[in-house]
Structures are given as structure tokens and as C-alpha cells.
Tab-separated table of C-alpha atoms and ligand atoms in Angstrom:
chain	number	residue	atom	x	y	z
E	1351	UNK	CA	66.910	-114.777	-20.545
E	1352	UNK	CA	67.214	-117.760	-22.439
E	1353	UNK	CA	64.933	-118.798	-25.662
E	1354	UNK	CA	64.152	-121.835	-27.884
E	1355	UNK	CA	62.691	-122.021	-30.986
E	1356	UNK	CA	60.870	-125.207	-32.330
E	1357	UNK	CA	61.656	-125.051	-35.778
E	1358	UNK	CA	59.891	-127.440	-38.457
E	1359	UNK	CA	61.891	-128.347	-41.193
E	1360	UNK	CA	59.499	-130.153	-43.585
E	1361	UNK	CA	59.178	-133.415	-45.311
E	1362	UNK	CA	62.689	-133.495	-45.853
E	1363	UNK	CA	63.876	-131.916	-49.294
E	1364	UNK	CA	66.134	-129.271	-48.134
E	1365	UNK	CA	64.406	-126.851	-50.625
E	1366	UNK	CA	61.444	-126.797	-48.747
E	1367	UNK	CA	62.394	-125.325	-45.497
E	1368	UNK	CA	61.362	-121.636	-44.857
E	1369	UNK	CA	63.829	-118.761	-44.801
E	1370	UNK	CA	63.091	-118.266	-41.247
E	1371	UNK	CA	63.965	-121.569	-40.169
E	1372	UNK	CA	67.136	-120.977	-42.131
E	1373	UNK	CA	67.970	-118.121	-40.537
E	1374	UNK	CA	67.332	-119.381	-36.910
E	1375	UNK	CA	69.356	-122.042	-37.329
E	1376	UNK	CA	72.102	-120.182	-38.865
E	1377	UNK	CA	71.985	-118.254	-35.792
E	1378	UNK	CA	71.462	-120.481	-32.990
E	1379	UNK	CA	74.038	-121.257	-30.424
E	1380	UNK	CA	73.060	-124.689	-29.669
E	1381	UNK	CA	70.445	-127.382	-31.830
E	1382	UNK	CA	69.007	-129.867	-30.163
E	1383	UNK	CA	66.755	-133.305	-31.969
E	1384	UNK	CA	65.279	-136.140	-30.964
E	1385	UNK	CA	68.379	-139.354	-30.848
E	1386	UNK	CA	67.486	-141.713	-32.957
E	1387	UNK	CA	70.325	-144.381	-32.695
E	1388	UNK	CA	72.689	-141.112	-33.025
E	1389	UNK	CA	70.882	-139.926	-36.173
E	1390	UNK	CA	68.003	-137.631	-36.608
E	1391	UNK	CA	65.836	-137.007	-40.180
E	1392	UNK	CA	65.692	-133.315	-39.176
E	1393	UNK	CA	69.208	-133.010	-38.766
E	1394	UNK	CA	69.796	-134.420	-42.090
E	1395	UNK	CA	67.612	-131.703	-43.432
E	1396	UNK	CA	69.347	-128.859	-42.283
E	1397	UNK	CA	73.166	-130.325	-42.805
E	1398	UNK	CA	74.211	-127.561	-44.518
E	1399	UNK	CA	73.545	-124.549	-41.836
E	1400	UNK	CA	74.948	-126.331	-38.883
E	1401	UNK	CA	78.762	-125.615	-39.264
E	1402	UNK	CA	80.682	-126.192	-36.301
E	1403	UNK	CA	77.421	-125.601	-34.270
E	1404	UNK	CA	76.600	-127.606	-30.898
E	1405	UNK	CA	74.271	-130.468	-31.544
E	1406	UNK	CA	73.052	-132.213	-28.865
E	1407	UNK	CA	70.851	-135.460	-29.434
E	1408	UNK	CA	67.546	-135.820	-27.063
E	1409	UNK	CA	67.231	-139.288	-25.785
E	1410	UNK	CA	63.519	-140.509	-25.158
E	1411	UNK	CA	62.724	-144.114	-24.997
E	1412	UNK	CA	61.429	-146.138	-27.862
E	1413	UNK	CA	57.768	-146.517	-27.664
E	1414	UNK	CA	56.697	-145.622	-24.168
E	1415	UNK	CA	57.650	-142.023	-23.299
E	1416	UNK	CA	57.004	-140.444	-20.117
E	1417	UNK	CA	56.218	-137.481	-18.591
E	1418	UNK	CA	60.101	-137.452	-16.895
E	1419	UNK	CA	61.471	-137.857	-19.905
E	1420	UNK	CA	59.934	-134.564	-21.080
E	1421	UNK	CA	61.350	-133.163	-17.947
E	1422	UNK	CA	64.806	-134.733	-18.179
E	1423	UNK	CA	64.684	-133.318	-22.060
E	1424	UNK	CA	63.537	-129.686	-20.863
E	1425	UNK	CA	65.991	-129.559	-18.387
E	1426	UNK	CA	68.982	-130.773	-20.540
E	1427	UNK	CA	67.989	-127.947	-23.281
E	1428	UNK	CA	67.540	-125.056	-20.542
E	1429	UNK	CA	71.132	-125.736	-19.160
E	1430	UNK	CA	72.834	-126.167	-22.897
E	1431	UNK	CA	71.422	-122.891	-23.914
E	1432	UNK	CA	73.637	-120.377	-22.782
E	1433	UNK	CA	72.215	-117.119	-20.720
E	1434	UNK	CA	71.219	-114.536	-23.366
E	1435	UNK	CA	71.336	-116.536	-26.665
E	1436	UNK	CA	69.043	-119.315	-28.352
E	1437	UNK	CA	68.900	-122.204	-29.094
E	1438	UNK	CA	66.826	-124.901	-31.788
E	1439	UNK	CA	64.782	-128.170	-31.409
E	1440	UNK	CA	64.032	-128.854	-34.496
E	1441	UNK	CA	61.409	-131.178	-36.101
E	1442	UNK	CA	60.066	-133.393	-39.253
E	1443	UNK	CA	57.610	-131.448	-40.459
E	1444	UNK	CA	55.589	-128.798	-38.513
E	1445	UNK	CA	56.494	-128.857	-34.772
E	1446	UNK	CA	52.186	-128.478	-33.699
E	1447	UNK	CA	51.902	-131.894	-35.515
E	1448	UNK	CA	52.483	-134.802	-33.736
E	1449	UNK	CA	55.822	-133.827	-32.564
E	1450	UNK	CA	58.024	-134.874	-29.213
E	1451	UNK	CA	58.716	-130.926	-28.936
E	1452	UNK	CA	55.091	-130.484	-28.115
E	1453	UNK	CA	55.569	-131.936	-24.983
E	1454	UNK	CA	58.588	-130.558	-23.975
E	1455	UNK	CA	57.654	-126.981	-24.920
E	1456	UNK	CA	55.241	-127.377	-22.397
E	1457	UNK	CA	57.884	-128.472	-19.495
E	1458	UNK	CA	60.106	-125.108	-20.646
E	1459	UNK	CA	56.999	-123.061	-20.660
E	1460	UNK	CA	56.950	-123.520	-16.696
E	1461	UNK	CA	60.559	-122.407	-16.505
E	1462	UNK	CA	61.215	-118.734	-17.738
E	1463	UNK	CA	62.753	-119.796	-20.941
E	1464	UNK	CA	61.085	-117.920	-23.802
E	1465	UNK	CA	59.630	-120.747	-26.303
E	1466	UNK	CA	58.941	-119.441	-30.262
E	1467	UNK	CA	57.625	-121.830	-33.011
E	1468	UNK	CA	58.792	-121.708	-37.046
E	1469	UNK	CA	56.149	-123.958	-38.850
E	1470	UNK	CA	57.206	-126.078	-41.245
E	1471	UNK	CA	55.480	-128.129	-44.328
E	1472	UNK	CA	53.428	-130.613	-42.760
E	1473	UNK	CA	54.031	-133.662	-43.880
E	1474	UNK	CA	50.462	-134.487	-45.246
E	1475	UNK	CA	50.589	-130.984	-47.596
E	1476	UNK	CA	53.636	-131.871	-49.402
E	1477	UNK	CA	52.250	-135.483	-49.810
E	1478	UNK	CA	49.013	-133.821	-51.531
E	1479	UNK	CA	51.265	-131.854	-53.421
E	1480	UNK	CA	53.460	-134.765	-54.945
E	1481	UNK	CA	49.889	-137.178	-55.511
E	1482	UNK	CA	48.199	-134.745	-56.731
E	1483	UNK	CA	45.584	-135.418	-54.888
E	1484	UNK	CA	43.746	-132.026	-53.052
E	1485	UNK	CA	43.446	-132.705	-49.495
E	1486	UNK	CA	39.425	-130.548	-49.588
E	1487	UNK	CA	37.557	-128.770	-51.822
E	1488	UNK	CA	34.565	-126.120	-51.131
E	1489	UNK	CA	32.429	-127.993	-48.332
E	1490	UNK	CA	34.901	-130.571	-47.869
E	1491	UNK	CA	35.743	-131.617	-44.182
E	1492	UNK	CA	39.465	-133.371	-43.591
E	1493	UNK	CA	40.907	-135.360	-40.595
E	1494	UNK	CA	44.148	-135.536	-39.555
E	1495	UNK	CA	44.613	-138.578	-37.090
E	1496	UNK	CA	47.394	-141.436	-36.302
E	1497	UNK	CA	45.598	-143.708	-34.536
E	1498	UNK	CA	42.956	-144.876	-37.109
E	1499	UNK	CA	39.166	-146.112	-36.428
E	1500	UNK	CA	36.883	-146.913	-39.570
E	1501	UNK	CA	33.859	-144.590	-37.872
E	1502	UNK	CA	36.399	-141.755	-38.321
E	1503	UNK	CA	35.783	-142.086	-41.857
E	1504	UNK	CA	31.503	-141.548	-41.201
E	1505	UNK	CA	31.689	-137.859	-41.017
E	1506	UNK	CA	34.479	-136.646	-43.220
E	1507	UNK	CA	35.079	-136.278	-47.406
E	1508	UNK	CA	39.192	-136.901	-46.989
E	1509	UNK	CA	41.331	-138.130	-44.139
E	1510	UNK	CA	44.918	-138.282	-44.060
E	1511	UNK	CA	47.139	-140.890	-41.257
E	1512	UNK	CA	50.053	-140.609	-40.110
E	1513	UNK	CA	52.014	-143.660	-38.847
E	1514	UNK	CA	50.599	-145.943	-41.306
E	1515	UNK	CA	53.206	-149.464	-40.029
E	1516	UNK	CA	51.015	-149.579	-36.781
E	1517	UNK	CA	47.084	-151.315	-38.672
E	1518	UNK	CA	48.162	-150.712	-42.998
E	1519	UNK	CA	45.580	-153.765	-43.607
E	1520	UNK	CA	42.785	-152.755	-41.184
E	1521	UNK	CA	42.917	-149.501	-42.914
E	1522	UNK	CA	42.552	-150.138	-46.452
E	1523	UNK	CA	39.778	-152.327	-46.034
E	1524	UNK	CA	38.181	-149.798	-43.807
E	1525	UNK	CA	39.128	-147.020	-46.628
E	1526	UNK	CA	37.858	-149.341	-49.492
E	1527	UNK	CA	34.047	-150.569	-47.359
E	1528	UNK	CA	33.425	-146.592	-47.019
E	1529	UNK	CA	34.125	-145.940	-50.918
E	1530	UNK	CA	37.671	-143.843	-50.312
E	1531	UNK	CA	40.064	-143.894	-52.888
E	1532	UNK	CA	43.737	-144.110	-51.361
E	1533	UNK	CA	47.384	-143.536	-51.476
E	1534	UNK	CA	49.983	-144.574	-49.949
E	1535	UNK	CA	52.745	-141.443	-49.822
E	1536	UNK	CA	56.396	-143.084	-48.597
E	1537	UNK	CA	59.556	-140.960	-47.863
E	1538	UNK	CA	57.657	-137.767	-49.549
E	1539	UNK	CA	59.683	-135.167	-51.348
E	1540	UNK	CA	63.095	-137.328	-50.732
E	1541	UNK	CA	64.713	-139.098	-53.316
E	1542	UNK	CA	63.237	-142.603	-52.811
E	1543	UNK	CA	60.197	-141.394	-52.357
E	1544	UNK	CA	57.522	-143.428	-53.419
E	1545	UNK	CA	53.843	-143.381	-54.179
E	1546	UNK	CA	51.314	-146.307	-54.226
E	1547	UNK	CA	48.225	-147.166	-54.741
E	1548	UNK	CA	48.176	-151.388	-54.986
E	1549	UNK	CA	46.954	-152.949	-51.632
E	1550	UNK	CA	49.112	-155.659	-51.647
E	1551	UNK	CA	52.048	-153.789	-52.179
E	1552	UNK	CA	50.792	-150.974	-49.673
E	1553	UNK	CA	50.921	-153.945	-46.937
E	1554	UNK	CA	54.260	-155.583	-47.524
E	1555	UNK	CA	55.886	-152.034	-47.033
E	1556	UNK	CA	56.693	-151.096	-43.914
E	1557	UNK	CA	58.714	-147.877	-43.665
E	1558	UNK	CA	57.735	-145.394	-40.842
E	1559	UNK	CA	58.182	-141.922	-43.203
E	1560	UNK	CA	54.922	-143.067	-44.592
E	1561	UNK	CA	51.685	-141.756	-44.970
E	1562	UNK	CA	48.128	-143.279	-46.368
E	1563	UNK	CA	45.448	-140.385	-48.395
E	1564	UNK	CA	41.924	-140.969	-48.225
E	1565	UNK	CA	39.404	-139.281	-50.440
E	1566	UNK	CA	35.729	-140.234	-50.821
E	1567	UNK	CA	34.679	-141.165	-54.205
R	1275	SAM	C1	55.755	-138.147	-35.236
R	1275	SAM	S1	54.854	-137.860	-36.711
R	1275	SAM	C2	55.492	-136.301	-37.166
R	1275	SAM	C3	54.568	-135.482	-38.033
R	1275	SAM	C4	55.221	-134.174	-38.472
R	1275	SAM	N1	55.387	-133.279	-37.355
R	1275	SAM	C5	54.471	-133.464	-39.598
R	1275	SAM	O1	54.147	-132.279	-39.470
R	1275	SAM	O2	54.253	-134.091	-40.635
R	1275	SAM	C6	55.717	-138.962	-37.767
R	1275	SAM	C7	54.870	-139.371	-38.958
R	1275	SAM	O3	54.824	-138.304	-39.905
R	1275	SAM	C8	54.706	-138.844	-41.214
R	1275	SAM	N2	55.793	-138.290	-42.044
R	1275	SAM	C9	56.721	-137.379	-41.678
R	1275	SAM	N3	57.510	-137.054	-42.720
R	1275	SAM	C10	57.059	-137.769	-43.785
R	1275	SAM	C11	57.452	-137.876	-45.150
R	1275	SAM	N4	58.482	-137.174	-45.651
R	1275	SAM	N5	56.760	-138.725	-45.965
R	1275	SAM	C12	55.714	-139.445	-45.488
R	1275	SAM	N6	55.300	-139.388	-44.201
R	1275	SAM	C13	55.956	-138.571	-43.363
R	1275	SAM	C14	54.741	-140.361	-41.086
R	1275	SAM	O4	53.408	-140.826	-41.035
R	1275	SAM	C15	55.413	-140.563	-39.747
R	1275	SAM	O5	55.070	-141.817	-39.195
């Protein structure tokens, strides 16, 4: 039997990851992570526990992944983990939320590899945290979403989205028309993290790890 966890390892200060993910990784035989251009923000996370451990990098194509490449990824993580022992994919974040692993757990769930998740502080709750700004309050409904429509913001009290480079402008205005305050959450909990709240200086940036608030007035 062979057996992966997905392990989240948070926004990205080390001192946020849970003891379990610790120990998992500490553990593991083999860690894999999405290659990005031989780096990986997860990896830099967990530095510390790797040792001499195996790493292996995932590649998936900028953009436009497809189902093979799921497949190629599954099948490149079931032959690196050797019979008996484990190994970890890990993740920014929470590995339910938005995540690459998400698809390829469900290529090694038709093999008979055992799959086991360790959650991890979502991005959007440690953003909350360092805005102070609560995400819902009693009655309060919140959406999650990272592909942004202004109608989304017709039935809910606080919104949070994810991949903010792909429509910043389009979203502010929407944000600002249905009376939401905002803020814009860069690089949360590392140390150039940043926190805005000025349009104009919302739109020049352009930095992936970035997140926008939305809470109505
Ligand atoms: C592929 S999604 C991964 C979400 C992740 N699984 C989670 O639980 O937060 C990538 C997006 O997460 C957000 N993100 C992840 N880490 C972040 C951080 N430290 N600060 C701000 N946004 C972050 C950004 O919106 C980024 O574009």
C-alpha cells in the first residue's frame, strides 16, 4: 500500500502551519509541489523539515491544464512513493481551495493509493485576520469565488476573490456601485506583505499572492 497526504501549509509564515502538517512532512519519504520555474511558495514554507528528503517538482502547463496532465502528475507521484511508506503534495493554503492537488487526488483515488488531507489556513482567514476585517457576522452570508461577476455581489453581506491580476478594475467598481467597502490583502502574513485600500494603487499592483475583501457597508 502506498499513501499521499495533501498537506496545506498556509499563507506562508512558517508559524502558521499545523503540527500535523509538521509532522507528516517530517516523516514523509518523498514531497512532491507544483514546478514553478524550479521553485514552489509551499516549499519555501516548509524549508526547514525537508532535510535531505526527495523533492520532486510537478510540471503542469502555464495557464491551460489538462486532464493528462493530472494523469501524467498522478502517475509520476504513485511510482516515486515507495511500496509501504508516504509521501506529501503539499499546497498554499488549504489543499480543498482552489488547489492543483484537487485534481490529481482525484486521478490517485482511481488507483489504490490511499489519499489523506491536512488543512491548512486558507488564505482568505489569515487575510481577515491581518485587516482586521471579520469575514461574517450573525446572519451574514460570504462567497468565496475567483472568477468574479458583479451579480455575485446581489445576494451576499462579504465576498472574498482570489486571483485578483485577472479583472482588479472591473472589480472595484463593481465592489464600490454595490456599496462594499474593500481591501486589497498582498503577500499575507509574509514579510512584504501589504495591505491596501486606494483604487489607484490597488490597480497598478499586480502580484498574483493577492487577494481583494469585500464587505457591505
Ligand atoms: C490557486 S489559489 C490557491 C488558494 C489556496 N489553496 C488557499 O487556500 O488560499 C491561488 C490564490 O490564492 C490567493 N493567495 C494564496 N496565498 C496568499 C497570500 N499569502 N496572500 C494573498 N493571497 C494569497 C491568491 O489570490 C492567489 O491568486
Amino acid at each position: 500500500m502506498k499513501k499521499l497526504y495533501g498537506i496545506g501549509t498556509g499563507p506562508g509564515d512558517k508559524e502558521l502551519l499545523t503540527l500535523k502538517a509538521v509532522k507528516v512532512i517530517k516523516e514523509a519519504s518523498v514531497i512532491f509541489a507544483p514546478n514553478n520555474k524550479g521553485k514552489n511558495i509551499a516549499l519555501d514554507t516548509v524549508e526547514e523539515y525537508l532535510g535531505d528528503k526527495k523533492v520532486v517538482l510537478i510540471d503542469f502547463p502555464m495557464g491551460k491544464v489538462e486532464r493528462i496532465d493530472y494523469i501524467k502528475a498522478a502517475e509520476i507521484i504513485y511510482k516515486e512513493i515507495p511500496q509501504g511508506e508516504y509521501g506529501a503534495f503539499l499546497t498554499i493554503g488549504d489543499p480543498m481551495i482552489y488547489s492543483t492537488f484537487i485534481y490529481v487526488m482525484e486521478e490517485l483515488e482511481k488507483t489504490n493509493m490511499e489519499v489523506e488531507i491536512i488543512s491548512g489556513i486558507p488564505s482568505f482567514v489569515a487575510a481577515a485576520a491581518r485587516a482586521k476585517q471579520p469575514l461574517t457576522v450573525k446572519g451574514d452570508s460570504f462567497l468565496l469565488c475567483d472568477d468574479f461577476k458583479e451579480e455575485l455581489l446581489d445576494s451576499v453581506d462579504s465576498i472574498c476573490i482570489l486571483k485578483t491580476f485577472k479583472n482588479k478594475e472591473e472589480v472595484l467598481n463593481a465592489l464600490k456601485n454595490k456599496n462594499f467597502d474593500y481591501k486589497y490583502i498582498k503577500r499575507c502574513t509574509w514579510n512584504d506583505e501589504k495591505i491596501l485600500t486606494d483604487k489607484e494603487e490597488i490597480i497598478k499592483d499586480s502580484d498574483y499572492i493577492s487577494l481583494i475583501l469585500g464587505k457591505k457597508k
